[in-house]
Short mmCIF file of C-alpha atoms and ligand atoms in Angstrom, two decimals:
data_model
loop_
_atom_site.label_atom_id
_atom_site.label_comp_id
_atom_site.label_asym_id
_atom_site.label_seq_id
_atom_site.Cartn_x
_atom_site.Cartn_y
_atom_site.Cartn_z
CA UNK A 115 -2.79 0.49 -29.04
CA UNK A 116 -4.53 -2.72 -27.93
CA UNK A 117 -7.02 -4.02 -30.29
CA UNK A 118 -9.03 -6.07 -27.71
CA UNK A 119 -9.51 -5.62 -24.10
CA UNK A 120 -7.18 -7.23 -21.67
CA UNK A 121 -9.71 -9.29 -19.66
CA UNK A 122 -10.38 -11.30 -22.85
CA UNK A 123 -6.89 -11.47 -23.81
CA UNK A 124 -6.74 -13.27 -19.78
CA UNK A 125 -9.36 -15.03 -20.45
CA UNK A 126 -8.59 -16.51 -23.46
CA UNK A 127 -4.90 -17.03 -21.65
CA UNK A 128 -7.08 -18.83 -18.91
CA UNK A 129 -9.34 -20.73 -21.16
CA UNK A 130 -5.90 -21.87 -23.14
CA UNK A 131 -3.21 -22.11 -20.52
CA UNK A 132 -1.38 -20.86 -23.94
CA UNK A 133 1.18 -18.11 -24.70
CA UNK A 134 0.35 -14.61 -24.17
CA UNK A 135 -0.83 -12.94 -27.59
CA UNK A 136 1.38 -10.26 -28.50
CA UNK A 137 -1.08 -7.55 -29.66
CA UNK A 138 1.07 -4.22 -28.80
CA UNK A 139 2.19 -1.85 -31.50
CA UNK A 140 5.88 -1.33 -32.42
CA UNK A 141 7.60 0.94 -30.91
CA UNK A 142 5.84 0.70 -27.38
CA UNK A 143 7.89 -1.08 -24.86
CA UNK A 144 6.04 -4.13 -24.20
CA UNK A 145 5.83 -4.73 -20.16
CA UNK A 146 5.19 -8.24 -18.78
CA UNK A 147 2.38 -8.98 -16.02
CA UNK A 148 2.66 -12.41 -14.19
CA UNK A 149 0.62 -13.76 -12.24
CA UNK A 150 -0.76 -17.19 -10.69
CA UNK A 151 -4.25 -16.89 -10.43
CA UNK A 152 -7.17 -17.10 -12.77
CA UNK A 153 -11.24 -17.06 -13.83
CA UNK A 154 -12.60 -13.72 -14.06
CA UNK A 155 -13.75 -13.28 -10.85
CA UNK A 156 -10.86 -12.96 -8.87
CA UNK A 157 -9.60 -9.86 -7.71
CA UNK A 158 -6.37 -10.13 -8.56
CA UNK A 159 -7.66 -11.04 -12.26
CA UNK A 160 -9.74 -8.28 -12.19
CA UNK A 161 -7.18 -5.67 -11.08
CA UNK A 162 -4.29 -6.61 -13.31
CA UNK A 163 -6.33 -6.42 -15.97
CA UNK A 164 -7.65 -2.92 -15.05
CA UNK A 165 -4.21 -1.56 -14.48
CA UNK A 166 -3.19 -2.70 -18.02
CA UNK A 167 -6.18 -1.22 -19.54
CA UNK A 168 -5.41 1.96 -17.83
CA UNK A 169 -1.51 1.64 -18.85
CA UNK A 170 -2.29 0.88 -22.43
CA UNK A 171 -4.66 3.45 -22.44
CA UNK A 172 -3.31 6.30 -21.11
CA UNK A 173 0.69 5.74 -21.91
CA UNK A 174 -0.37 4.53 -25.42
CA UNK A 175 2.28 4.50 -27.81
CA UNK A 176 4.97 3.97 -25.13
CA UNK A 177 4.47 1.27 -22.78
CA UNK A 178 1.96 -1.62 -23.11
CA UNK A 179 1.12 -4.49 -20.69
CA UNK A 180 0.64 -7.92 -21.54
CA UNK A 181 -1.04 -9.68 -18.87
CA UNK A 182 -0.08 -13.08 -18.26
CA UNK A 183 -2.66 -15.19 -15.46
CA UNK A 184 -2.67 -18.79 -14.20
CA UNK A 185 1.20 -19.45 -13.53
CA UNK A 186 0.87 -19.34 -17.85
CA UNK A 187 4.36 -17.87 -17.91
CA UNK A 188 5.58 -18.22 -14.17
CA UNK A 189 4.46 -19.83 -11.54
CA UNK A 190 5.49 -19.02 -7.64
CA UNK A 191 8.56 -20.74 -7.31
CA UNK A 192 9.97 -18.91 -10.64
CA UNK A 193 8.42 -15.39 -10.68
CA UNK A 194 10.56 -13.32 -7.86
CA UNK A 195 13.76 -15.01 -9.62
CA UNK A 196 12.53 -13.88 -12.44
CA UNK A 197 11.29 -10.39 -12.24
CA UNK A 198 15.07 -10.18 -10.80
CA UNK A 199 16.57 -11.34 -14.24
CA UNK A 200 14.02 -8.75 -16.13
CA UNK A 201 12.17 -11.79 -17.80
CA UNK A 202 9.14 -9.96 -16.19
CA UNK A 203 8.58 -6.82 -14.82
CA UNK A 204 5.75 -6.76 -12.47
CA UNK A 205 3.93 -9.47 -10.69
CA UNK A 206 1.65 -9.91 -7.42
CA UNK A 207 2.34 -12.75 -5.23
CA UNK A 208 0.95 -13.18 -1.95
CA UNK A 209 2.81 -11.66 0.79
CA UNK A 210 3.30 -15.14 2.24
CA UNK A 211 5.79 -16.03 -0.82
CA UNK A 212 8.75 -13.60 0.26
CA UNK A 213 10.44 -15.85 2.77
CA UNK A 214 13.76 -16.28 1.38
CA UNK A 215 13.84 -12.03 1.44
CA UNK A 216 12.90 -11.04 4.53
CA UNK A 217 11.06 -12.65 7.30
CA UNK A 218 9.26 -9.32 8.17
CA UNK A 219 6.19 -9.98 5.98
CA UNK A 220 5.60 -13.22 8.19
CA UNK A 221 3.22 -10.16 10.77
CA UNK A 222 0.92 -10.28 7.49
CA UNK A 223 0.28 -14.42 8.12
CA UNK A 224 0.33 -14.39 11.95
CA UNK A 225 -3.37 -16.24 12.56
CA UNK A 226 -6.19 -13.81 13.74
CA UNK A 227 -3.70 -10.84 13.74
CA UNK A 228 -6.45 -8.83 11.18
CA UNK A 229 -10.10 -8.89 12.01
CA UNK A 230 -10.60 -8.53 8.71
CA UNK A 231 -9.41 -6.98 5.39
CA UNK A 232 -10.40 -3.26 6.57
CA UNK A 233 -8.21 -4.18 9.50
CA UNK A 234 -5.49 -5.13 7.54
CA UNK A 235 -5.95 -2.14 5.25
CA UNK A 236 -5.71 0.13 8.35
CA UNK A 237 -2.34 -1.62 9.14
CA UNK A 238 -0.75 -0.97 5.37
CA UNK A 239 -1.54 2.52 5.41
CA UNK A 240 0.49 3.37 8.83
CA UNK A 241 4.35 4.27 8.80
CA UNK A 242 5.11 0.95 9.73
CA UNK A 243 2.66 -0.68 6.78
CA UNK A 244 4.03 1.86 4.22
CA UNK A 245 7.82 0.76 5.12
CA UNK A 246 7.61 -2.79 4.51
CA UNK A 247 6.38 -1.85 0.89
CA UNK A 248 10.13 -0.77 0.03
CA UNK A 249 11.45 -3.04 2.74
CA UNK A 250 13.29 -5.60 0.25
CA UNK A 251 14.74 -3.08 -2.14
CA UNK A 252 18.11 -2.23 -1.11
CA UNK A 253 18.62 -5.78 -0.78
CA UNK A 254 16.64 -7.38 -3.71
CA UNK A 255 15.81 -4.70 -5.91
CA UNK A 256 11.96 -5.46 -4.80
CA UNK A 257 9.99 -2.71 -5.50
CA UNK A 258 6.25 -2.62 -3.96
CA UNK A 259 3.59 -0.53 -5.76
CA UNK A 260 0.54 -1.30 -3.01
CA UNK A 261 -1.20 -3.70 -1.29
CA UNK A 262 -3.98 -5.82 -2.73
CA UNK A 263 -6.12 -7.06 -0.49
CA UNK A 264 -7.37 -10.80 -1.71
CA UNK A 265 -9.25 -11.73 1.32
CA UNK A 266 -9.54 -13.93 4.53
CA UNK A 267 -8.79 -17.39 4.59
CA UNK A 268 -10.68 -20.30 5.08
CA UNK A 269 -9.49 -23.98 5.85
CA UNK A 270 -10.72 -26.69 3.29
CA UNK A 271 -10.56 -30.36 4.05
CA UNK A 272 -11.84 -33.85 2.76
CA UNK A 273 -13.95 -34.11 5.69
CA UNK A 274 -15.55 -31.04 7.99
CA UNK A 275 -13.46 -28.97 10.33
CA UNK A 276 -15.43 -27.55 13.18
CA UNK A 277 -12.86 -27.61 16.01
CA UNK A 278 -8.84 -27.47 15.62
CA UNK A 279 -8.59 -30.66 17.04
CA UNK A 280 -11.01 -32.08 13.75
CA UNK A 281 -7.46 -31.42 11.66
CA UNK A 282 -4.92 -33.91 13.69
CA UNK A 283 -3.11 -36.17 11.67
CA UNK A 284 -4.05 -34.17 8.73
CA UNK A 285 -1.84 -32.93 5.79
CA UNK A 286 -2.51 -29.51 4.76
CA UNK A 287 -0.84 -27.57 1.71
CA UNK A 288 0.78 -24.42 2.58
CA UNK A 289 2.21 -21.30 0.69
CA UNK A 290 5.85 -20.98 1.43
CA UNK A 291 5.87 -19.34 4.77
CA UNK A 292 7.43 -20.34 7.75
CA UNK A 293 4.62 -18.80 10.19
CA UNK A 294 1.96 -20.53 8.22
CA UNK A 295 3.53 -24.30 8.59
CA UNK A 296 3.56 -23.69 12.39
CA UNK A 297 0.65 -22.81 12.40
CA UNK A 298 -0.71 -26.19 10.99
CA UNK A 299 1.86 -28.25 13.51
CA UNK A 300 -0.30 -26.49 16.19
CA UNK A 301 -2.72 -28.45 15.15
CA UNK A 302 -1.11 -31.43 15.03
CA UNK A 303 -1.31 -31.90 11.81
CA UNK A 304 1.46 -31.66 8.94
CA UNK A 305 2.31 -28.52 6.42
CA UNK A 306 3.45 -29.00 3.05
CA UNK A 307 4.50 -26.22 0.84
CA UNK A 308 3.45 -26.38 -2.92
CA UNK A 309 3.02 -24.29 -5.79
CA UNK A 310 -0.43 -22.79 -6.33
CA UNK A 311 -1.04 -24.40 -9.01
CA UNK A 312 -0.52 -28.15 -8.21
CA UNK A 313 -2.61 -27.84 -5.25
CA UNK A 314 -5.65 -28.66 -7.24
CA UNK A 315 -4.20 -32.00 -8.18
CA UNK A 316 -2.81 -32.60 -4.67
CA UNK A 317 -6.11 -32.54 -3.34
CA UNK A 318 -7.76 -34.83 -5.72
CA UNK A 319 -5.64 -37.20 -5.65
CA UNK A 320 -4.83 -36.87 -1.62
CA UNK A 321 -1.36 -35.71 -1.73
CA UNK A 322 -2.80 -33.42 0.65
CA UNK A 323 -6.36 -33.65 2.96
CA UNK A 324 -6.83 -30.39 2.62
CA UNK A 325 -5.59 -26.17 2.25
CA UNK A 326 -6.86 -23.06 3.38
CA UNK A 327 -7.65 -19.99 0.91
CA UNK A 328 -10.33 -17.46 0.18
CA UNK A 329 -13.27 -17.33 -1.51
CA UNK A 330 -12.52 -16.28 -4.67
CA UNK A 331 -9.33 -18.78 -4.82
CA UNK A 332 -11.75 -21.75 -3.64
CA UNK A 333 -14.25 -20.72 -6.21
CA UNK A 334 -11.70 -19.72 -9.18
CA UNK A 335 -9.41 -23.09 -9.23
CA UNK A 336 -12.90 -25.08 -8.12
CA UNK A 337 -10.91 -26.52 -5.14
CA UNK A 338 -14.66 -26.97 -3.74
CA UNK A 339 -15.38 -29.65 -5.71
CA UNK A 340 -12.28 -32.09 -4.08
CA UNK A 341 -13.08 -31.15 -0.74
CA UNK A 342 -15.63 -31.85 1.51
CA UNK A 343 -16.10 -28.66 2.54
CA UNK A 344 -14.88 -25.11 4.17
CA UNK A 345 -15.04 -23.88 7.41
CA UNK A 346 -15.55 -20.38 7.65
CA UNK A 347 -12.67 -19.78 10.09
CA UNK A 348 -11.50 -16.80 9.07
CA UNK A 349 -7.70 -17.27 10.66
CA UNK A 350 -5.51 -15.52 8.25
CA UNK A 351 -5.14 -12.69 5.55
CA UNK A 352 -4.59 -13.43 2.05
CA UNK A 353 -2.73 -10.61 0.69
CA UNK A 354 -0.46 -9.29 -2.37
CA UNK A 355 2.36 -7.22 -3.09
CA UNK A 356 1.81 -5.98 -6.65
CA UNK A 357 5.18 -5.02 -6.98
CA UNK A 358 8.13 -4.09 -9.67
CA UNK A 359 11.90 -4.38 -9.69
CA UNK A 360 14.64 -0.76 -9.19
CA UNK A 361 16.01 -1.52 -12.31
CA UNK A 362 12.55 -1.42 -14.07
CA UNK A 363 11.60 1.77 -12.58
CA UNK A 364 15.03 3.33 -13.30
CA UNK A 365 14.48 2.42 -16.80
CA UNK A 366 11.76 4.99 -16.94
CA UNK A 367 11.77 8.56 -17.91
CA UNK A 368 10.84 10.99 -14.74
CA UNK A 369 7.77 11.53 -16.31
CA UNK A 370 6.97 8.20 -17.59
CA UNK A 371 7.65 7.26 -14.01
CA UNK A 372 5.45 9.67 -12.63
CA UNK A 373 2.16 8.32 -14.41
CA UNK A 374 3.10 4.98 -14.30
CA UNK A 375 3.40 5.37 -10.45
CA UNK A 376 0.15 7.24 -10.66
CA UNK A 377 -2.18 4.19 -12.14
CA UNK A 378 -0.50 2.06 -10.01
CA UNK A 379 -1.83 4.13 -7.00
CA UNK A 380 -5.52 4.68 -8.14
CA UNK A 381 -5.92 0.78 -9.38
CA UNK A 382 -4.51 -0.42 -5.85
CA UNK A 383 -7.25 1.67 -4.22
CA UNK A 384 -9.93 0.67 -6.61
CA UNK A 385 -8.78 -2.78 -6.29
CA UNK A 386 -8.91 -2.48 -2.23
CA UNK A 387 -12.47 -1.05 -2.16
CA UNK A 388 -14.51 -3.23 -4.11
CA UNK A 389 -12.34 -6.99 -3.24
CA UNK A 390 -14.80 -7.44 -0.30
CA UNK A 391 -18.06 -7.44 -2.98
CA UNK A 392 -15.78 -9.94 -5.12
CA UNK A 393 -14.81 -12.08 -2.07
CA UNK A 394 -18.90 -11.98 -1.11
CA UNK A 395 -19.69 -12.97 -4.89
CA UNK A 396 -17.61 -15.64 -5.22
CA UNK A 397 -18.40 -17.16 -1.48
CA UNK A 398 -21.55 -17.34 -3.21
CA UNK A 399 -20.64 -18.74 -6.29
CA UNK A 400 -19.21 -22.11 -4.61
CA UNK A 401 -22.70 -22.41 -2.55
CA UNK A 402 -24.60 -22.18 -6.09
CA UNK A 403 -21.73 -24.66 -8.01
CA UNK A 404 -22.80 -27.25 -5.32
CA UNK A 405 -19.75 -26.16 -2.33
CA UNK A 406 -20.45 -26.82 1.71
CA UNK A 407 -19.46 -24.43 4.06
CA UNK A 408 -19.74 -24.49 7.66
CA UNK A 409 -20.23 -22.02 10.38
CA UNK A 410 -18.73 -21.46 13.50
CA UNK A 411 -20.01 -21.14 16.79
CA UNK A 412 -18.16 -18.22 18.58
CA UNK A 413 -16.70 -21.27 21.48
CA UNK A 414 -15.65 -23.50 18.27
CA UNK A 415 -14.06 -20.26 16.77
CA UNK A 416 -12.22 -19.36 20.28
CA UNK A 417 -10.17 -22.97 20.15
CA UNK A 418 -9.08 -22.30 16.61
CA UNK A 419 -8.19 -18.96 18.09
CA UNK A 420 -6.58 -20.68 21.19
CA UNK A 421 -4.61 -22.81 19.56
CA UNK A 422 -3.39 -20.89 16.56
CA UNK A 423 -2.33 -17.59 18.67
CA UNK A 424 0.48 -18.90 20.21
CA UNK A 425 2.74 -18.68 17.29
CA UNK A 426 2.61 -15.52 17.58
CA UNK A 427 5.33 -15.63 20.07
CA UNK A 428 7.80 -18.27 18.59
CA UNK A 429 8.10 -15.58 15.32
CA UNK A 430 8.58 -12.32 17.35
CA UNK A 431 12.07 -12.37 17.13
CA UNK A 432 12.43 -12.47 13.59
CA UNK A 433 9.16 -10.26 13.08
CA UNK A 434 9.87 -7.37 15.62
CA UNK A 435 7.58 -7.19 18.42
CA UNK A 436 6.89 -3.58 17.73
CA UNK A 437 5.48 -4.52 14.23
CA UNK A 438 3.48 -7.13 15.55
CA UNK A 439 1.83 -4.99 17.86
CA UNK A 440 1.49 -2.12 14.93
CA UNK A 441 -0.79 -4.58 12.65
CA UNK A 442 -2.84 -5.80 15.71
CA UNK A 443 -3.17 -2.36 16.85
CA UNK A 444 -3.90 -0.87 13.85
C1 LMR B 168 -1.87 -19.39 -2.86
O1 LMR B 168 -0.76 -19.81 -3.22
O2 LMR B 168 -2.70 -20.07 -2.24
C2 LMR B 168 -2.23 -17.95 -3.19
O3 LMR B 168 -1.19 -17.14 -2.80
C3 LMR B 168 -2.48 -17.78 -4.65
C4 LMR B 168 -2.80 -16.34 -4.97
O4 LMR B 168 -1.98 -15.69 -5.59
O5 LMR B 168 -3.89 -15.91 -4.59
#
């Protein structure tokens, strides 16, 4: 049984960048967690942690869950390759990250496509929504578990961003996703992919003028404090796929399986109902640690919608038209 709670086993993982401690008993099969993010606050953090908890508490003695945050034991360009090798067995990235699979989860980063996260919850609990969850397993042996919600996104710069047109000439780090480095072009200004976790760096040192992430992302790796501010534009979902591999399932007795499949349900719908409280918290959190944000009139938020919307159409033949119009109906 785990001695100490998982949050401060994170947290110490956090505070360290370190090795995972390896507190399960013998005998249970120890079941690796990756994931890139970090603090406490974050609700990816938060929910990790509470499906371990629930893991190690209520499959005691068979499976425990060692939690691994911060890109500590793999970071986003290793994790899919590795949860394929069975170095890890579940991780979270963002639904952005899945480009070399399939270019269907591109309708999750099409720009104002969700009004907001209860839009975009609407839209994973449809047929079409509930598909795409299993959509790379034949293929990849990707298994999705749910959908966690990790907020809206917000573009960040070394100098304020009021209109599109404020962002020309501009580099801007991306995640690796196609849709999302067209969508910076469209502003004239230049994508480039990194790695979560060098994007801290990138801005301090002006690799890059600036990114675009949520709250609790801007407020967890402090990107606040390189950046002249955020602009509350709202453009884009931030959104994970805590997910699993076929061959880890498999592995499972029927009823192991069964509760396992369980926890990961009711933590995914915890997780979903109380990320908008953690994406308020931590929104204020970087005005209290000394962060600028700036509004939007409705006419300066039209042109960001202006320009950004027309990508829509340059990825409909690799998304499907009829999906596209399933999320923004939704
Ligand atoms: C990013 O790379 O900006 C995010 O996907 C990180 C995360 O997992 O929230």
């Amino acid at each position: 049984m785990k001695k100490i709670s998982l949050a401060l086993t994170s947290l110490a993982l956090a505070l360290s960048a370190g090795t995972a401690v390896a507190n399960c008993d013998s005998g249970e099969r120890v079941v690796k967690f990756s994931h890139v993010t970090g603090g406490t606050t974050h609700p990816k953090v938060v929910a990790a942690n509470n499906f371990a908890d629930r893991v190690n508490k209520e499959m005691n003695g068979k499976m425990c869950i060692e939690v691994f945050p911060n890109s500590t034991l793999f970071g986003d360009s290793k994790e899919l390759e590795a949860l394929l090798l069975g170095d890890v067995q579940l991780l979270a990235p963002s639904l952005s990250k899945f480009g070399s699979y399939t270019e269907k989860f591109g309708v999750f980063d099409l720009p104002f496509v969700f009004k907001d996260m209860d839009h975009a919850i609407r839209f994973t609990n449809t047929p079409e929504g509930k598909d795409l969850l299993l959509e790379m397993d034949d293929y990849a042996g990707f298994v999705g578990l749910g959908y966690w919600m990790s907020g809206m996104k917000y573009f960040s710069a070394n100098k304020p961003l009021l209109l599109p047109s404020d962002a020309e000439g501009m580099k801007f780090r991306v995640q690796t996703s196609d849709v999302a480095k067209q969508m910076i072009s469209a502003m004239d200004a230049s994508p480039q992919a990194m790695a979560f976790s060098e994007v801290y760096g990138a801005l301090q040192t002006g690799v890059v003028d600036g990114q675009e992430n949520t709250w609790s992302n801007t407020y967890t790796k402090k990107f606040y404090e390189v950046q002249d501010s955020i602009t509350e534009t709202n453009h884009q979902l931030l959104a994970y796929l805590f997910m699993t591999s076929s061959d880890f399932l498999a592995s499972l007795s029927d009823e192991d399986r069964a509760q396992f499949l369980q926890i990961a349900d009711d933590v995914t719908q915890e997780a979903n109902l109380s990320v908008k409280a953690a994406e308020a918290a931590n929104r204020a959190n970087i005005l209290k640690a000394g962060g600028k944000i700036n509004t939007l009139t409705p006419e300066q938020r039209q042109e960001w919608v202006d320009t950004m919307k027309p990508v829509w159409t340059q990825f409909e033949k690799y998304i499907g038209k009829d999906l596209i119009n399933a999320a923004a109906g939704a």
